[in-house]
Coordinates of C-alpha atoms in Angstrom, one line a residue:
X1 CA 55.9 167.0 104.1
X2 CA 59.2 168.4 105.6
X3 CA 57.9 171.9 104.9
X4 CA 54.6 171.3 106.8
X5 CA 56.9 170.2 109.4
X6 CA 59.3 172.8 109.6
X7 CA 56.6 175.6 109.8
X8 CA 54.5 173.8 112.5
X9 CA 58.1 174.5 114.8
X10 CA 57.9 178.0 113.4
X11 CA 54.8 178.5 115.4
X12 CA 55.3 176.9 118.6
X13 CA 52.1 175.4 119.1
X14 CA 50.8 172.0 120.1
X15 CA 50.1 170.3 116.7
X16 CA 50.0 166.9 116.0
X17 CA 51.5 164.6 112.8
X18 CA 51.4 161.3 111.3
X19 CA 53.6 160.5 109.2
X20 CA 53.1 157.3 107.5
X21 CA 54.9 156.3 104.2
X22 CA 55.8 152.9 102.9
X23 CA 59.2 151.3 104.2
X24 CA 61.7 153.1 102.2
X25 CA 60.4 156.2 101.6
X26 CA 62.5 158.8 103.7
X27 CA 60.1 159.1 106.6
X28 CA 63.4 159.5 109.2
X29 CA 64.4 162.2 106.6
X30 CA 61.5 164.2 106.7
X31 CA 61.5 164.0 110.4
X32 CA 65.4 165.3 110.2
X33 CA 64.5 168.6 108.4
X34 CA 62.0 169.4 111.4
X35 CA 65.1 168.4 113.7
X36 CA 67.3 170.8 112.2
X37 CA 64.8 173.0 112.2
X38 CA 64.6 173.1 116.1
X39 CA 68.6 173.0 116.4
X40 CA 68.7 176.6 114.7
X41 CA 66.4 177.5 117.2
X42 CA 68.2 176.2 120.0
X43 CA 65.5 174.2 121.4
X44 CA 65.7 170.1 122.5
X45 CA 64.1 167.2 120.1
X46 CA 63.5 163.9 122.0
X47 CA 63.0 160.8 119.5
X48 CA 61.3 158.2 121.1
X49 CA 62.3 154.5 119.4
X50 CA 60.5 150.9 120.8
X51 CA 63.7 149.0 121.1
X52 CA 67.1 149.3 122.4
X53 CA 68.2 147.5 119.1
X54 CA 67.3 150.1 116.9
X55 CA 69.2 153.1 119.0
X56 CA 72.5 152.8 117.7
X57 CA 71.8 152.6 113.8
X58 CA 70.1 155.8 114.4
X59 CA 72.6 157.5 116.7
X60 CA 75.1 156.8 113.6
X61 CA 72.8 158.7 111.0
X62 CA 72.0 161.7 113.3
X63 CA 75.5 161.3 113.8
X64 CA 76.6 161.6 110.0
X65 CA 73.6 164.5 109.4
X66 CA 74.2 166.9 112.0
X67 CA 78.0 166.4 112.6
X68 CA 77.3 166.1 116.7
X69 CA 76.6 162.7 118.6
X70 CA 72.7 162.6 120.4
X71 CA 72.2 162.3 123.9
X72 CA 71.2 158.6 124.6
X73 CA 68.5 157.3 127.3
X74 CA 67.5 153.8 127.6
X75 CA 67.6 150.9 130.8
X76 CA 71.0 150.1 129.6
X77 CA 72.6 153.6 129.8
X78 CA 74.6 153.6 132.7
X79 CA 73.5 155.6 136.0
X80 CA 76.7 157.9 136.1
X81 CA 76.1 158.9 132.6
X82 CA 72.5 159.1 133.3
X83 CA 73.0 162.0 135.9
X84 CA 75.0 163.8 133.9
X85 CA 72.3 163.6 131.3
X86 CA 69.3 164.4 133.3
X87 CA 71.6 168.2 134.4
X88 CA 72.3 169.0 130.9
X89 CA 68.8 168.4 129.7
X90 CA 67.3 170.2 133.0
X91 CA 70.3 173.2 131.8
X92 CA 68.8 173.0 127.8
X93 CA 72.3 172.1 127.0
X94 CA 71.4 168.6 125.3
X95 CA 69.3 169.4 122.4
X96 CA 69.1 165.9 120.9
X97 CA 67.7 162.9 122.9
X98 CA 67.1 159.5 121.2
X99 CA 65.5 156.7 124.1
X100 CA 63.1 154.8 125.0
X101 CA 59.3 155.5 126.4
X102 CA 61.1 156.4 130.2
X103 CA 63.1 159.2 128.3
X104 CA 59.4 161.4 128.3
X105 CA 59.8 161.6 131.9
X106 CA 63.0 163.9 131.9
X107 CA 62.8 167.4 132.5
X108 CA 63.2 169.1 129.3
X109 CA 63.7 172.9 130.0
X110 CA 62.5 173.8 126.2
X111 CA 61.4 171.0 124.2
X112 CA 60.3 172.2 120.5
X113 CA 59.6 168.5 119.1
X114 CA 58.5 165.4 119.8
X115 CA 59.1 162.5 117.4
X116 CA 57.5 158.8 118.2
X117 CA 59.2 156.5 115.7
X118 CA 57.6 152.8 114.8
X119 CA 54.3 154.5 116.4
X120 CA 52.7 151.4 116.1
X121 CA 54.9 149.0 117.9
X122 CA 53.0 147.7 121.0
X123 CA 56.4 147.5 123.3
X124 CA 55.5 151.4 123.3
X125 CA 52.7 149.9 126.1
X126 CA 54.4 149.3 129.6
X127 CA 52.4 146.8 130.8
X128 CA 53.4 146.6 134.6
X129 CA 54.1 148.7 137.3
X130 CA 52.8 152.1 136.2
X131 CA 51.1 151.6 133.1
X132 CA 50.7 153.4 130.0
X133 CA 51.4 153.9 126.5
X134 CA 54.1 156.3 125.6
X135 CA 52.8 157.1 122.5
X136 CA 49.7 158.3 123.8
X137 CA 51.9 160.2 126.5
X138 CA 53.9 161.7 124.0
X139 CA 51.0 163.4 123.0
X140 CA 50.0 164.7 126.1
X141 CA 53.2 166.1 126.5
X142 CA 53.2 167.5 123.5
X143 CA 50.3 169.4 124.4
X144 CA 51.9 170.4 128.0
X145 CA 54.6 171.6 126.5
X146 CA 53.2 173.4 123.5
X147 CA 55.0 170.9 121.2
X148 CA 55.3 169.9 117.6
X149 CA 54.3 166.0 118.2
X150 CA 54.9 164.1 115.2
X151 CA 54.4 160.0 115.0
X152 CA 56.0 157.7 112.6
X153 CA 55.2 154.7 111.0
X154 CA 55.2 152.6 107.7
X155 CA 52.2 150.8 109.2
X156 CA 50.6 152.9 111.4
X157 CA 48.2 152.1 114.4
X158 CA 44.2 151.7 113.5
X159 CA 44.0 154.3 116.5
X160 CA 46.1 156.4 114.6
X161 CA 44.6 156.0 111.0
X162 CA 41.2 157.2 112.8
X163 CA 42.5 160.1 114.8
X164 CA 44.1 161.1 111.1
X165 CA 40.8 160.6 109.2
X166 CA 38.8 162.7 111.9
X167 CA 41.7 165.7 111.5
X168 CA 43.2 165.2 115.5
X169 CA 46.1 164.7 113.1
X170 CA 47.4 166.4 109.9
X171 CA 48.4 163.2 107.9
X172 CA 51.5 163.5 106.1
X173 CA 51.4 160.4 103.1
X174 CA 54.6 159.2 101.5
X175 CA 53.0 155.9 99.3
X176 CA 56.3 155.6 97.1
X177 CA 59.9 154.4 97.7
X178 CA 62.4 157.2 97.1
X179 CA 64.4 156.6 93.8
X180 CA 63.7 153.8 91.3
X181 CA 63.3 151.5 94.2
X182 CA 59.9 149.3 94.0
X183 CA 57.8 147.8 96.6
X184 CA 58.3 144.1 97.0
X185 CA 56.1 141.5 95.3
X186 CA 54.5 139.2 97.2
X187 CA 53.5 135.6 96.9
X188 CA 51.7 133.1 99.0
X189 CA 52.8 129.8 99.6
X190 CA 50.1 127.6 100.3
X191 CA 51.4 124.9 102.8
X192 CA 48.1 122.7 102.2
X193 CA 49.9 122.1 99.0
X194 CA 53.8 121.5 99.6
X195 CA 54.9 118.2 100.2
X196 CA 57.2 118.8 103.6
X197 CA 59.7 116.2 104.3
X198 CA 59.4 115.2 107.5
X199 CA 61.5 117.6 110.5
X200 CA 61.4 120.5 108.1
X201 CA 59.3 123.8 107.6
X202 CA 61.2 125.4 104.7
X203 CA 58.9 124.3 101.8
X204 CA 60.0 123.4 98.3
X205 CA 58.6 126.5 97.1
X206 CA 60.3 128.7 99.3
X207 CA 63.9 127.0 99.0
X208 CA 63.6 126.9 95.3
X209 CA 63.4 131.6 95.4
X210 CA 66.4 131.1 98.1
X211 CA 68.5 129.3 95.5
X212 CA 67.5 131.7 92.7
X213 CA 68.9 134.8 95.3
X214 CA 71.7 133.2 96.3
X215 CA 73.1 132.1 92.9
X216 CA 72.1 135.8 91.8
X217 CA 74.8 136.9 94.5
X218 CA 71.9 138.5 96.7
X219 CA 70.6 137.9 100.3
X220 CA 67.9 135.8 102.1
X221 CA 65.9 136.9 105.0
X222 CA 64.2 133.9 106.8
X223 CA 61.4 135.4 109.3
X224 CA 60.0 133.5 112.2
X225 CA 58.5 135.2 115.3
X226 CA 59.8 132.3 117.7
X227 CA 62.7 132.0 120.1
X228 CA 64.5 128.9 120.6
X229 CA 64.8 125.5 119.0
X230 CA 61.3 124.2 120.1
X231 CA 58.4 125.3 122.1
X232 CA 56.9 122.5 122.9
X233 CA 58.7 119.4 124.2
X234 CA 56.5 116.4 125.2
X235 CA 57.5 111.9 126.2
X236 CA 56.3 109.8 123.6
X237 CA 56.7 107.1 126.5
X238 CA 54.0 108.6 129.2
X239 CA 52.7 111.7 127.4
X240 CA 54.0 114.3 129.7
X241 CA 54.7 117.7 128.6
X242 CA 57.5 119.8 130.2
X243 CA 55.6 122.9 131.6
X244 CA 56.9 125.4 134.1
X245 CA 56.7 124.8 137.7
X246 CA 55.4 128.4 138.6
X247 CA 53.7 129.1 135.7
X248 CA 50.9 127.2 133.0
X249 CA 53.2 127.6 129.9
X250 CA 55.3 125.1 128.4
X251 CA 58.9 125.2 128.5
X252 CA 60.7 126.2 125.7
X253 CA 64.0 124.3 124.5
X254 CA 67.0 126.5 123.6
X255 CA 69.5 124.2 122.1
X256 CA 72.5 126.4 121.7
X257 CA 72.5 126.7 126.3
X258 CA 70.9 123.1 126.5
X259 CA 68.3 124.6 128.6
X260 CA 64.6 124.8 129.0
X261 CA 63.0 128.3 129.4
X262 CA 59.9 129.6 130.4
X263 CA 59.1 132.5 128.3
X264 CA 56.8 133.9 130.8
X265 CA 59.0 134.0 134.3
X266 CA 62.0 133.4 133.3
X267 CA 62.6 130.1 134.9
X268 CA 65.1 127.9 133.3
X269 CA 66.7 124.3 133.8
X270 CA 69.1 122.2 132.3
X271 CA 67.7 120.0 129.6
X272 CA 68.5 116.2 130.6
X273 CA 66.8 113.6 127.7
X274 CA 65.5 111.7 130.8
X275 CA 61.8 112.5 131.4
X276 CA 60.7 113.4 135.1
X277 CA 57.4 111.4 134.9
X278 CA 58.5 107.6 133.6
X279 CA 62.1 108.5 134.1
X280 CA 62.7 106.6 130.7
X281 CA 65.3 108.2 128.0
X282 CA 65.1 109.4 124.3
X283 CA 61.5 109.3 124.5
X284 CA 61.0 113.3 124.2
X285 CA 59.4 114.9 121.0
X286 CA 60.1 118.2 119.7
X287 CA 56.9 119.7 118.3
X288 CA 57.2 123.0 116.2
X289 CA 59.9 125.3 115.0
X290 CA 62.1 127.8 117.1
X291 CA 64.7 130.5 115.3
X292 CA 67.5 127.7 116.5
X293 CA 65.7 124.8 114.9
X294 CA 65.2 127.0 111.4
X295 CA 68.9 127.9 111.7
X296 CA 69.4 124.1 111.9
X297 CA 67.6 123.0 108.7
X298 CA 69.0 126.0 106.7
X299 CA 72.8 125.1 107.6
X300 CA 71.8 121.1 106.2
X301 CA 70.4 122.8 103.1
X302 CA 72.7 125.3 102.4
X303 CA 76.3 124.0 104.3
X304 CA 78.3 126.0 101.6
X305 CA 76.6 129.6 102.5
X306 CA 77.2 131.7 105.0
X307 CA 74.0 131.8 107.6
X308 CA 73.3 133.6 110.7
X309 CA 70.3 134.5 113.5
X310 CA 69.5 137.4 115.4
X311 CA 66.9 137.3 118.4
X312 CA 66.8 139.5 122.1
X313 CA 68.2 135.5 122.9
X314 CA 71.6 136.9 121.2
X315 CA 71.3 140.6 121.1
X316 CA 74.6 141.3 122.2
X317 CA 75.5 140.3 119.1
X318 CA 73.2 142.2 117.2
X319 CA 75.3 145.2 116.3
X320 CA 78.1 142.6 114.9
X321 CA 75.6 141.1 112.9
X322 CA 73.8 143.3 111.0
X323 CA 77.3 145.2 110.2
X324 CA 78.6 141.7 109.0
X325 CA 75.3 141.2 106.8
X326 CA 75.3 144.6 105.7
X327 CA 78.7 144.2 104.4
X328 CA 77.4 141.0 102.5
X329 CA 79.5 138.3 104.3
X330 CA 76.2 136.6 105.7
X331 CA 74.1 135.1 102.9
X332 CA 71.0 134.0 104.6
X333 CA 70.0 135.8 108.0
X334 CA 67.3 134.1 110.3
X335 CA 65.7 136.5 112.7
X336 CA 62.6 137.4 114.9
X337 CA 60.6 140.9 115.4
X338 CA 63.7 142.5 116.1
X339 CA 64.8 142.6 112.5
X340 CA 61.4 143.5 111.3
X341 CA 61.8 147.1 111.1
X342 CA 64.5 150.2 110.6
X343 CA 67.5 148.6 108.4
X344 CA 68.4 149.4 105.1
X345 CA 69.9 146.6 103.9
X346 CA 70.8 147.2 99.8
X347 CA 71.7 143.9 98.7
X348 CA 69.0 141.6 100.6
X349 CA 66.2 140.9 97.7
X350 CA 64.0 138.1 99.4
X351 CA 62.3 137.8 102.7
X352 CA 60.8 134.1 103.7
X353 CA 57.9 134.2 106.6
X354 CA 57.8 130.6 107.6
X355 CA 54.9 130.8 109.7
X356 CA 52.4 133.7 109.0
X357 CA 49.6 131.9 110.6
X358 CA 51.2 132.2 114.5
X359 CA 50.1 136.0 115.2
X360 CA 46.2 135.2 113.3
X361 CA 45.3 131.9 116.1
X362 CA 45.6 134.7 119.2
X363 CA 42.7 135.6 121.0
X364 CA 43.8 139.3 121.2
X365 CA 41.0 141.7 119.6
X366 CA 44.3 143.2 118.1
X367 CA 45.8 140.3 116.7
X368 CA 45.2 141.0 112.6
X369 CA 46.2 144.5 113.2
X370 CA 49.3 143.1 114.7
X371 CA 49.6 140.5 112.0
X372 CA 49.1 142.5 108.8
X373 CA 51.8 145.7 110.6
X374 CA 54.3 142.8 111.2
X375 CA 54.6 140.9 107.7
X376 CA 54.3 144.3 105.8
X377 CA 57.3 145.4 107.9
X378 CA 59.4 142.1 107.5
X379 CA 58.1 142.2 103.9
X380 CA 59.6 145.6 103.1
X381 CA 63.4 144.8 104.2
X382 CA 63.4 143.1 100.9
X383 CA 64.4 145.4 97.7
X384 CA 65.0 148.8 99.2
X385 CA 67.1 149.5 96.5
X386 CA 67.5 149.0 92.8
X387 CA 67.1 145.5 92.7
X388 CA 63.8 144.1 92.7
X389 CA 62.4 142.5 96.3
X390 CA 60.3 139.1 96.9
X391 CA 58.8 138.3 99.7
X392 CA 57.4 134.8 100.2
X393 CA 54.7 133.9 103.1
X394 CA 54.4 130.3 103.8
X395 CA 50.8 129.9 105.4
X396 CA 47.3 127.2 105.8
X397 CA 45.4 130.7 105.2
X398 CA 46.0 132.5 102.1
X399 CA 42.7 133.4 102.0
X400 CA 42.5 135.3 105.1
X401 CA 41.8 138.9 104.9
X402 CA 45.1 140.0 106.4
X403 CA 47.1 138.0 103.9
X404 CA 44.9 138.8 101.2
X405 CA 45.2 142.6 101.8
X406 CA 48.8 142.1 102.3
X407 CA 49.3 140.1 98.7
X408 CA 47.3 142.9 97.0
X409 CA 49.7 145.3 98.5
X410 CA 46.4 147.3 99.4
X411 CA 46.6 148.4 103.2
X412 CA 43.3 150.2 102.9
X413 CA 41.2 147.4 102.2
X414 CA 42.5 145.7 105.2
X415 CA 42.2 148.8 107.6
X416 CA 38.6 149.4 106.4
X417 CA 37.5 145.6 106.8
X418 CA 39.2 146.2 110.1
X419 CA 37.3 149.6 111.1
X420 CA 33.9 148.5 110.4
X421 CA 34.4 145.4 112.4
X422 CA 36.0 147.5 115.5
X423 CA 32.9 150.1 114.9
X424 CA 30.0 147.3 114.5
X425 CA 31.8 145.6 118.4
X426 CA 32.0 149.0 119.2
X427 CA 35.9 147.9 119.9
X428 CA 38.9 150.3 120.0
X429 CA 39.0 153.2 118.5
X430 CA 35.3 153.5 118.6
X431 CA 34.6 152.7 122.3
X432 CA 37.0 151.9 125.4
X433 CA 38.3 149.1 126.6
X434 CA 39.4 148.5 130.6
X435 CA 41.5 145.2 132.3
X436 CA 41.2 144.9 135.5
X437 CA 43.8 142.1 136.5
X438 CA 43.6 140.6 140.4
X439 CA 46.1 138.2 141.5
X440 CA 46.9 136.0 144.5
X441 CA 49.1 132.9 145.5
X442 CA 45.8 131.2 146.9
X443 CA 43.2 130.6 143.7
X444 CA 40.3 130.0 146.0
X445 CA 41.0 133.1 148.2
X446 CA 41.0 134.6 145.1
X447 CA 37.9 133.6 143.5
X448 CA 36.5 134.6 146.9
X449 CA 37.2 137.9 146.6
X450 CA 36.3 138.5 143.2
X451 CA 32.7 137.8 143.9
X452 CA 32.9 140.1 146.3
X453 CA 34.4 142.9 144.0
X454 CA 31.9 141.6 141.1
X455 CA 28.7 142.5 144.2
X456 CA 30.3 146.4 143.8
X457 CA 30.0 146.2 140.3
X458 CA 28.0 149.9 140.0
X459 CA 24.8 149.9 137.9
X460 CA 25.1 150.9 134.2
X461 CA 22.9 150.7 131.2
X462 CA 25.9 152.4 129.1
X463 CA 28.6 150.1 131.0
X464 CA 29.2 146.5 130.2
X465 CA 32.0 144.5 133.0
X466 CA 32.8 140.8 132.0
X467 CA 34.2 138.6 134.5
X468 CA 35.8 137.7 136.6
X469 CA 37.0 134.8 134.7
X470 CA 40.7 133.3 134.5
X471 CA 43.3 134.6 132.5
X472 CA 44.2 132.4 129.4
X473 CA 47.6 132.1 131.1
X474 CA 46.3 131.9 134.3
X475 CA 49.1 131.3 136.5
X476 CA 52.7 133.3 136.4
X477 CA 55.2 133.1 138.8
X478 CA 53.2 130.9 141.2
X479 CA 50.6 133.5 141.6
X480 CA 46.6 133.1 140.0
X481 CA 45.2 135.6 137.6
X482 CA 41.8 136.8 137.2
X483 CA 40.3 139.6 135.1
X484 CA 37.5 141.4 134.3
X485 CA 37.2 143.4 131.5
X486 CA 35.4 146.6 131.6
X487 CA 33.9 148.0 128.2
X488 CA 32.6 151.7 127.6
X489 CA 31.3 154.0 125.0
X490 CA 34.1 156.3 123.5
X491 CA 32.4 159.4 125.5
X492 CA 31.9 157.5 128.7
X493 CA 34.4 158.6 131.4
X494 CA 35.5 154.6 132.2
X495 CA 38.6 155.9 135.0
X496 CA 35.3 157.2 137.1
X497 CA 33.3 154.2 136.6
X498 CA 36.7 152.0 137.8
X499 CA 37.2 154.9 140.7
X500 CA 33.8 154.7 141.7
X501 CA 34.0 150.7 141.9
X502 CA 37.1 150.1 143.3
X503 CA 38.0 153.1 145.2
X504 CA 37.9 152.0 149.5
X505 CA 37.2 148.3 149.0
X506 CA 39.3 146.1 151.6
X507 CA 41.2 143.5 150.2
X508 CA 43.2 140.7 152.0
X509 CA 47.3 141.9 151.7
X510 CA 47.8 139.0 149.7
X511 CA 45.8 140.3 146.6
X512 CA 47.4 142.6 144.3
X513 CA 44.8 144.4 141.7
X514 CA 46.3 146.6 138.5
X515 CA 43.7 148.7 136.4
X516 CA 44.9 149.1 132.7
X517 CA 43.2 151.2 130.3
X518 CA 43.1 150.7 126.6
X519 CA 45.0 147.0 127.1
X520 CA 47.3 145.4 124.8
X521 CA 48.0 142.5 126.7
X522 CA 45.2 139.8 127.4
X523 CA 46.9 137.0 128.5

């Protein structure tokens, strides 16, 4: 694979990679040997990572392999070192650039290689201001600039699969775990059947193979995609549920600030045990589990071991953390997403998803892909090295097909299932998909002019436009949102339909009106 690589930068021409190998299996070292291959040369590599979080651990082994530190671009870089940056990439000077999806914007005066690492991470998609998905503009670079473009991933995107399958891509396979190091096994734990004590959502099951680990000497992941102690928080006295003031979304308890949070504005207040409706006290239930609530229950059951969490809540922290647990003084780490992917951590042998089911009840047409990606990648931090890894997945659903194809180990049966369903709906990557979102601070102004845009609508036969119709989250920020979703045969030209349709309409200052193609987000 890292020959293919290397003579594909021989050649300087645009071709396009995908390399997709199991967690474990040396994918960031295959895409190292078409690095140095582009340092002989003299030329600039940009490596384009989803988070901030996963920046530094890389920094340190490009660090440690080519004996010079990268250039580093990302929100948090400051903006004196930024300017310096930008003149020594403009001069060729910086040759190595690790950042985020703005870092495809700088001007590169002779860039050989392309790398898009975690291809399949959705936070890749900016979804306001300008909007696009930098793994899809890495491409097009790629191709501007006559580019190796190579895209990385232990579970790559459906889109990507397909553009593999139909040669767009030359598909580079690594199935196996370098050394003697196995994939995990997997079990389900079928929470029909557990007898839960009440206030807890580590089952019997699960604390019985954390017991095993920890006696063994070995580490404990605990996985739940959640922030916060609670996210739901409602008087048993009148009923009322704490929701956001500006927006229709619960607020979200976070025990460790004693504050409530609303995960979609930001807004946050003091939490007070008093409710604002029947102003009676101690009447509030806590419904559901946050990261802070599951760090709660583990410390009861396990006060002698050493437990942590790790959340964007407490990402300052992160860097302290993971060295600390990869030094073995935490036992049992709890963490969100953000520990899902791109750590090599030797001595951690079993990963615990308490709730597989919340990515599967989403309404997004992309929600099993998302599911499936996210517990095989949480799955493989367990047992990266010689000692075997267990990974146990607490669910209602055991018999869904994303569970199922993730017991089985057998990715293909899950992305075929997945294909035909997208091909038969004539979904993503077999047709196209448009959102167009229009907001105002008055919902019947708003509804007005939507029926007005829906009377442009141009005639199609090939064309289908849905909507307008409210947004599942339909207020943010005190402002109403409305969508309509436009959907298109793969060959169509969907931007000129939307041009054609939207293009000169008058529209009352108030309303603002975004067009995303190929959405992620449909809330």
């Amino acid at each position: 694979a890292s020959n293919i690589l290397k003579n594909s930068i021989k050649k300087n021409k645009f071709e396009r990679f995908l390399i997709d190998g199991v967690t474990g299996s040396g994918k960031t070292e295959v895409y190292f040997e078409a690095v140095n291959e582009v340092i002989k040369k003299g030329n600039q590599t940009l490596i384009l990572l989803p988070e901030i979080s996963l920046v530094n651990s890389l920094v340190e082994r490009v660090t440690e392999r080519f004996g010079f530190e990268p250039y580093v671009w990302h929100s948090e870089t400051k903006a004196s070192k930024k300017k310096k940056i930008w003149k020594e990439i403009y001069n060729g000077n910086a040759q190595l650039i690790i950042g985020a999806r703005s870092s495809l914007f700088l001007p590169f005066k002779n860039l050989d290689l392309i790398i898009v690492d975690e291809e399949h991470d959705i936070s890749y998609k900016q979804q306001d201001q300008i909007i696009y998905n930098a793994r899809d503009m890495a491409i097009a670079r790629g191709s501007f600039e006559n580019s190796t473009t190579v895209l990385v991933s232990a579970t790559p995107s459906l889109e990507s699969l397909f553009n593999a399958k139909e040669k767009k891509y030359y598909h580079l396979n690594l199935p196996n775990r370098i050394g003697s190091a196995g994939m995990p096994y997997i079990k389900t734990i079928d929470m029909r059947k557990e007898k839960m004590e009440k206030d807890s959502w580590i089952s019997p099951s699960l604390k019985s193979a954390m017991l095993k680990t920890l006696e063994s000497g070995e580490q404990v992941l605990l996985f739940i995609n959640r922030r916060g102690y609670a996210p739901l928080t409602i008087c048993k006295n009148c009923g009322d549920k704490i929701g956001c003031s500006k927006c229709d979304s619960y607020l979200v308890h976070h025990k460790n600030k004693n504050k409530l949070l609303c995960h979609q504005c930001g807004y946050t207040e003091v939490f007070l045990d008093k409710c604002k409706s029947c102003k009676t006290e101690n009447t509030f239930l806590q419904y559901g589990p946050g990261i802070e609530r599951l760090l709660e229950e583990t410390n009861k059951i396990f006060p002698d071991k050493s437990v942590s969490s790790i959340s964007s809540d407490n990402s300052k922290d992160f860097l302290k953390t993971m060295d600390s647990l990869s030094k073995g003084e935490i036992d049992i780490i709890i963490g969100t997403q953000i520990i899902s992917k791109g750590y090599h951590l030797p001595n951690l042998t079993l990963v615990g998803v308490i709730d597989a089911d919340i990515g599967l009840a989403s309404s997004d047409l992309r929600a099993s892909e998302h599911t499936f990606q996210l517990l095989q990648q949480v799955s493989g931090r367990s047992g990266r090295d010689e000692k075997e890894g267990k990974a146990f997945i607490q669910t209602y659903y055991p018999h869904h097909p994303v569970i199922h194809s993730l017991v089985k180990n057998n990715r293909d049966e899950f992305t075929e299932a997945e294909l035909f369903m997208r091909e038969r709906s004539e979904l993503p990557p077999y047709g196209r998909l448009a959102n167009i979102t229009v907001t105002d601070t008055s919902e019947e102004r708003l509804v007005n002019f939507n029926n007005y845009l829906k009377s442009l609508i141009p005639k199609s036969n090939r064309i289908k436009v849905f909507g307008p119709a409210p947004a599942p989250i339909t207020k943010i920020r005190n402002r109403y949102r409305y969508k309509f979703l436009i959907k298109a045969n793969k060959t169509l030209d969907i931007q000129k339909f939307i041009e054609n349709w939207i293009m000169g309409i008058k529209k009352p200052n108030s309303i603002r009106l975004s067009v995303d193609i190929d959405p992620y987000n449909f809330l």
